[in-house]
mmCIF file of C-alpha atoms in Angstrom:
data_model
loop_
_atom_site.group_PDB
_atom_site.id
_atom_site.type_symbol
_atom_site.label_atom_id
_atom_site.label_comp_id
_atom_site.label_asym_id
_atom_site.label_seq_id
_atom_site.Cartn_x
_atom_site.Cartn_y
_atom_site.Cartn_z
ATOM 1 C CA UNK A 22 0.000 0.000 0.000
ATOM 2 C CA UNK A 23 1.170 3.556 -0.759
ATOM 3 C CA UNK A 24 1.786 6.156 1.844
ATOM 4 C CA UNK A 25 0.238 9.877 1.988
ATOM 5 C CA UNK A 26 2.474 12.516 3.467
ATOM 6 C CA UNK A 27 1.165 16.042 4.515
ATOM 7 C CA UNK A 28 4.214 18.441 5.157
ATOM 8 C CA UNK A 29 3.748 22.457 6.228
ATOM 9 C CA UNK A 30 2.561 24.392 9.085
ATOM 10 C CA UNK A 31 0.963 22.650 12.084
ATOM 11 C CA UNK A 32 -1.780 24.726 11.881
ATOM 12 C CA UNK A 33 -2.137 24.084 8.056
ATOM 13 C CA UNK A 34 -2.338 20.209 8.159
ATOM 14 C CA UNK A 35 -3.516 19.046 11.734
ATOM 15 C CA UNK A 36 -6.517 17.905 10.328
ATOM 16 C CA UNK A 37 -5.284 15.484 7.649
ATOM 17 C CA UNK A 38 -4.266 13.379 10.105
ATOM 18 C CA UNK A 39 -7.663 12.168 10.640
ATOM 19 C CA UNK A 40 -7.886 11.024 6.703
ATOM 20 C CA UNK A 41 -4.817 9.106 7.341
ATOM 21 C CA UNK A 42 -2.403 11.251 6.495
ATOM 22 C CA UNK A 43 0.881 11.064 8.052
ATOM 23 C CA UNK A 44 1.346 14.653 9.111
ATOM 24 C CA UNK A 45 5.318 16.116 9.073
ATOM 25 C CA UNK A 46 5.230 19.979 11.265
ATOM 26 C CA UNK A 47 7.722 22.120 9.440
ATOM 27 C CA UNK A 48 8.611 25.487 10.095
ATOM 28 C CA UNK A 49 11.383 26.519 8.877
ATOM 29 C CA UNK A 50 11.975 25.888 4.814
ATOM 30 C CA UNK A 51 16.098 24.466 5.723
ATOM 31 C CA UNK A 52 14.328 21.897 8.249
ATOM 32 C CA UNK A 53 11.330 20.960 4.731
ATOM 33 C CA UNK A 54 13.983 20.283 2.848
ATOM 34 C CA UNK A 55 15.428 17.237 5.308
ATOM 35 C CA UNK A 56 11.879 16.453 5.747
ATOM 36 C CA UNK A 57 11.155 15.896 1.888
ATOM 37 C CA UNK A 58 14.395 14.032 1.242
ATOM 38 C CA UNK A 59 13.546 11.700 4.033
ATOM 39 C CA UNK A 60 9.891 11.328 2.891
ATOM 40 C CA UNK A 61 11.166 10.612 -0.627
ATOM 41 C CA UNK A 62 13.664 7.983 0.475
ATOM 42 C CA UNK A 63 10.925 5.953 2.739
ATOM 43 C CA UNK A 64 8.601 5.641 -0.372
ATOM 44 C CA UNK A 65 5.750 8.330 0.131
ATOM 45 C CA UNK A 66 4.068 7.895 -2.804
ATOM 46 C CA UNK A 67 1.833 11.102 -2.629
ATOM 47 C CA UNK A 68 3.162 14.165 -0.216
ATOM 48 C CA UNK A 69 0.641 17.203 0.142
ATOM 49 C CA UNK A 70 3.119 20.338 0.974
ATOM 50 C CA UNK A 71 1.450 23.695 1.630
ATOM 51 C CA UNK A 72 1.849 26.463 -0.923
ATOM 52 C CA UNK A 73 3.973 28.524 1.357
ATOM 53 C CA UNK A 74 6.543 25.929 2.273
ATOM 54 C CA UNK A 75 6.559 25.091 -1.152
ATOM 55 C CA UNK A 76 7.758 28.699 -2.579
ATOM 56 C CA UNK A 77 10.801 27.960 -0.028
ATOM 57 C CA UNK A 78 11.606 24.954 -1.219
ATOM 58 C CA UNK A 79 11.062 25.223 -4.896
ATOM 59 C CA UNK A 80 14.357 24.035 -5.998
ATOM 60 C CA UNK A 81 14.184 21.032 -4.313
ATOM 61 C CA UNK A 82 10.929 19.669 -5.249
ATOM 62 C CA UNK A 83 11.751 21.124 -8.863
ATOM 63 C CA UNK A 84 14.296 17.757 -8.619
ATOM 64 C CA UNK A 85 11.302 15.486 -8.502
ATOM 65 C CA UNK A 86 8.920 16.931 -11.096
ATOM 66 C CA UNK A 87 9.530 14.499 -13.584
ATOM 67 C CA UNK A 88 9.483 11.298 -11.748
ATOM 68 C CA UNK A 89 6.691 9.087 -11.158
ATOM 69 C CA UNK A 90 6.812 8.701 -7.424
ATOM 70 C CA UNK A 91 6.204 10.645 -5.081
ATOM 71 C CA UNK A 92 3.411 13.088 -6.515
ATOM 72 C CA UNK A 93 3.535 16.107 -4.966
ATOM 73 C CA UNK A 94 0.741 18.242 -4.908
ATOM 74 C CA UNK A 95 0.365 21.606 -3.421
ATOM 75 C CA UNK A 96 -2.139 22.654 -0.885
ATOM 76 C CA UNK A 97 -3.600 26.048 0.589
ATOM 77 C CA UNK A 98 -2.230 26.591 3.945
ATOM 78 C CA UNK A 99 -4.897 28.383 6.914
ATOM 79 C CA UNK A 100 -2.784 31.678 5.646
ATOM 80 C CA UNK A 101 -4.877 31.316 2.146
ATOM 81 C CA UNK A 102 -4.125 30.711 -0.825
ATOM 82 C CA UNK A 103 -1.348 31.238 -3.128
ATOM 83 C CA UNK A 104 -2.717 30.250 -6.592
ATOM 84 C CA UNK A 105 0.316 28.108 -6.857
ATOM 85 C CA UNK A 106 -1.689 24.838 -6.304
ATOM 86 C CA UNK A 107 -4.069 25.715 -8.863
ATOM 87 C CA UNK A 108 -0.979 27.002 -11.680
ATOM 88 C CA UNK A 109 -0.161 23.342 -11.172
ATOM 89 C CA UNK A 110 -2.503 21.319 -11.624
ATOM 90 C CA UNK A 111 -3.481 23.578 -14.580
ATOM 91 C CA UNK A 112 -0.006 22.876 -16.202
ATOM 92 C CA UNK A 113 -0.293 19.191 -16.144
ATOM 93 C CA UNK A 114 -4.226 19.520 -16.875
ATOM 94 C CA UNK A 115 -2.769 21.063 -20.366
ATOM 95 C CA UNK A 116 0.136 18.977 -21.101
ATOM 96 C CA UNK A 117 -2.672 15.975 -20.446
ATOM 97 C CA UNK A 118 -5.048 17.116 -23.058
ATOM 98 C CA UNK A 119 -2.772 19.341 -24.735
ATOM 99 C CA UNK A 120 -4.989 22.463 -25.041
ATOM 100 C CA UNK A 121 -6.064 24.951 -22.004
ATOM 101 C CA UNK A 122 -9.291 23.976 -20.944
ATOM 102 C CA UNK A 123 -10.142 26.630 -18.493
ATOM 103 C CA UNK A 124 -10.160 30.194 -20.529
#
């Protein structure tokens, strides 16, 4: 079975532990980037990181955008929302279908 990770702000991703989510705290983006490595060598198949942590850390999940494993998908944090989730999932939406669907 595939594991779920949920990385970002305690605040921000509590509650996914009660989907069954394991849930990684992170404040600080030097202390996400340990966290990702270590969540990418133990097999997480899908990791949730929120938007914010993510701008921090760009570079090193930028090492991981073509591979299969682990999907990573951003996620609004209880700051809001920085449209970076969304950019995403639009970008692979169109390289799916290979036209932009949403005008």
């Amino acid at each position: 079975m595939y594991k779920i990770a949920c990385m970002g702000s305690y605040d921000s991703i509590y509650g996914f532990a009660t989907l069954g989510f394991e849930t990684f705290p992170v404040a600080e983006p030097s202390d996400a980037k340990d966290v990702l490595q270590k969540l990418v060598e133990e097999k997480y198949a899908v990791i949730y990181i929120m938007e914010l942590l993510a701008k921090e850390i760009s570079d090193e999940i930028e090492k991981y955008k073509d591979k299969l494993l682990p999907a990573m998908i951003l996620i609004p944090g209880v700051s809001g929302n920085t449209g970076e989730g969304v950019a995403e999932v639009k970008k692979s939406v169109e390289k799916a279908v290979g036209s932009d669907i949403l005008f």
